[in-house]
Amino acid sequence: MLAKKIETVLNNQITVEAESSQIYLAMACWAEVKGLEGVAQFMYDQSNEEREHMLKLVKFINERGGHAKISALKAPNVTFGSFQEMFQMLHDHEILVSESINNLVHITLEEKDYATHNFLQWYVAEQIEEEAMARTILDKINLIGDDKGGLYLFDRDIQQLTVTSSASTPDE
Ligand SMILES: [Fe+2]
Ligand SMILES: [Fe+2]
């Protein structure tokens, strides 16, 4: 049975993951209308992954005798100054999510909830992957800068980054 405090903080994390999914969906749309099909597909995939992260929390809360609460979400940015700016936002957002997960882990220890602590280890590992991926992409896009040819190649190759990253995630 979940303690009320744990249920509340896990529910807050549902909102964080749902908002991540919406943010990445908005990025996918912007990339798509800008004609970068590869980047758009990459962001659609990221958006789906965040929804999976959310659903995993929903199931866990309900199975442990709590009630997963689906809340209103903040509207994401729908346009971005540049792809550099967009990927900087993605990177910064993943750092925020990691902080949120770390905070959750800390609370489970305080509350001596070792089952939830164990459940959250999947998220800890996932955030290591996602931060690494965000950093790799940001480094590449910063190298390219405003170079159109570079962006064209980046758009073609970004799928490869996705494949490499998911291949190195043990349980996906
Ligand atoms: Fe996530
Ligand atoms: Fe993420």
PDB file of C-alpha atoms in Angstrom, residues 8-26 43-61 68-74 76 90 93-105 119-128 130-131 172:
ATOM      1  CA  THR A   8       1.288  12.483  -4.245  1.00  0.00           C
ATOM      2  CA  VAL A   9       4.883  12.777  -5.424  1.00  0.00           C
ATOM      3  CA  LEU A  10       4.440   9.922  -7.913  1.00  0.00           C
ATOM      4  CA  ASN A  11       1.340  11.667  -9.244  1.00  0.00           C
ATOM      5  CA  ASN A  12       3.389  14.830  -9.686  1.00  0.00           C
ATOM      6  CA  GLN A  13       5.858  12.808 -11.735  1.00  0.00           C
ATOM      7  CA  ILE A  14       2.986  11.638 -13.978  1.00  0.00           C
ATOM      8  CA  THR A  15       2.440  15.308 -14.832  1.00  0.00           C
ATOM      9  CA  VAL A  16       6.176  15.828 -15.468  1.00  0.00           C
ATOM     10  CA  GLU A  17       6.298  12.882 -17.906  1.00  0.00           C
ATOM     11  CA  ALA A  18       3.045  13.922 -19.613  1.00  0.00           C
ATOM     12  CA  GLU A  19       4.349  17.460 -20.070  1.00  0.00           C
ATOM     13  CA  SER A  20       7.612  16.060 -21.474  1.00  0.00           C
ATOM     14  CA  SER A  21       5.574  14.105 -24.008  1.00  0.00           C
ATOM     15  CA  GLN A  22       3.668  17.252 -25.026  1.00  0.00           C
ATOM     16  CA  ILE A  23       6.860  19.347 -25.254  1.00  0.00           C
ATOM     17  CA  TYR A  24       8.474  16.777 -27.574  1.00  0.00           C
ATOM     18  CA  LEU A  25       5.306  16.436 -29.627  1.00  0.00           C
ATOM     19  CA  ALA A  26       5.339  20.212 -30.181  1.00  0.00           C
ATOM     20  CA  MET A  43      10.920  13.833 -31.665  1.00  0.00           C
ATOM     21  CA  TYR A  44       7.711  11.830 -32.284  1.00  0.00           C
ATOM     22  CA  ASP A  45       9.561   8.794 -30.920  1.00  0.00           C
ATOM     23  CA  GLN A  46      10.773  10.777 -27.885  1.00  0.00           C
ATOM     24  CA  SER A  47       7.219  11.930 -27.259  1.00  0.00           C
ATOM     25  CA  ASN A  48       5.967   8.312 -27.332  1.00  0.00           C
ATOM     26  CA  GLU A  49       8.719   7.273 -24.919  1.00  0.00           C
ATOM     27  CA  GLU A  50       7.691   9.949 -22.445  1.00  0.00           C
ATOM     28  CA  ARG A  51       4.105   8.713 -22.647  1.00  0.00           C
ATOM     29  CA  GLU A  52       5.400   5.215 -21.812  1.00  0.00           C
ATOM     30  CA  HIS A  53       7.246   6.675 -18.801  1.00  0.00           C
ATOM     31  CA  MET A  54       3.974   8.245 -17.711  1.00  0.00           C
ATOM     32  CA  LEU A  55       1.971   5.029 -18.157  1.00  0.00           C
ATOM     33  CA  LYS A  56       4.490   3.014 -16.164  1.00  0.00           C
ATOM     34  CA  LEU A  57       3.869   5.366 -13.216  1.00  0.00           C
ATOM     35  CA  VAL A  58       0.092   5.202 -13.698  1.00  0.00           C
ATOM     36  CA  LYS A  59       0.135   1.389 -13.552  1.00  0.00           C
ATOM     37  CA  PHE A  60       2.475   1.311 -10.569  1.00  0.00           C
ATOM     38  CA  ILE A  61       0.381   3.710  -8.491  1.00  0.00           C
ATOM     39  CA  ALA A  68      -3.166   7.736 -10.484  1.00  0.00           C
ATOM     40  CA  LYS A  69      -4.438  11.261 -11.131  1.00  0.00           C
ATOM     41  CA  ILE A  70      -4.469  12.632 -14.673  1.00  0.00           C
ATOM     42  CA  SER A  71      -4.092  16.395 -14.518  1.00  0.00           C
ATOM     43  CA  ALA A  72      -4.138  19.451 -16.754  1.00  0.00           C
ATOM     44  CA  LEU A  73      -0.849  20.203 -18.510  1.00  0.00           C
ATOM     45  CA  LYS A  74       1.057  23.392 -19.223  1.00  0.00           C
ATOM     46  CA  PRO A  76       4.384  23.821 -24.477  1.00  0.00           C
ATOM     47  CA  LEU A  90      15.388  19.388 -24.840  1.00  0.00           C
ATOM     48  CA  HIS A  93      14.395  19.721 -19.852  1.00  0.00           C
ATOM     49  CA  GLU A  94      15.982  16.281 -19.412  1.00  0.00           C
ATOM     50  CA  ILE A  95      18.239  17.707 -16.676  1.00  0.00           C
ATOM     51  CA  LEU A  96      15.129  19.020 -14.891  1.00  0.00           C
ATOM     52  CA  VAL A  97      13.449  15.625 -15.182  1.00  0.00           C
ATOM     53  CA  SER A  98      16.534  13.926 -13.730  1.00  0.00           C
ATOM     54  CA  GLU A  99      16.433  16.306 -10.758  1.00  0.00           C
ATOM     55  CA  SER A 100      12.773  15.479 -10.281  1.00  0.00           C
ATOM     56  CA  ILE A 101      13.513  11.712 -10.322  1.00  0.00           C
ATOM     57  CA  ASN A 102      16.429  12.131  -7.901  1.00  0.00           C
ATOM     58  CA  ASN A 103      14.186  14.053  -5.573  1.00  0.00           C
ATOM     59  CA  LEU A 104      11.599  11.252  -5.717  1.00  0.00           C
ATOM     60  CA  VAL A 105      14.243   8.646  -4.929  1.00  0.00           C
ATOM     61  CA  PHE A 119      10.699   0.781  -9.017  1.00  0.00           C
ATOM     62  CA  LEU A 120      12.333   4.189  -9.514  1.00  0.00           C
ATOM     63  CA  GLN A 121      15.732   2.697 -10.338  1.00  0.00           C
ATOM     64  CA  TRP A 122      14.456   2.098 -13.887  1.00  0.00           C
ATOM     65  CA  TYR A 123      13.904   5.864 -14.192  1.00  0.00           C
ATOM     66  CA  VAL A 124      17.338   6.635 -12.771  1.00  0.00           C
ATOM     67  CA  ALA A 125      18.940   4.442 -15.472  1.00  0.00           C
ATOM     68  CA  GLU A 126      16.676   5.874 -18.173  1.00  0.00           C
ATOM     69  CA  GLN A 127      17.650   9.444 -17.256  1.00  0.00           C
ATOM     70  CA  ILE A 128      21.346   8.589 -17.592  1.00  0.00           C
ATOM     71  CA  GLU A 130      18.444  10.376 -22.015  1.00  0.00           C
ATOM     72  CA  GLU A 131      20.890  12.942 -20.681  1.00  0.00           C
ATOM     73  CA  GLU A 172      13.834  -1.805 -24.017  1.00  0.00           C
TER      74      GLU A 172
END
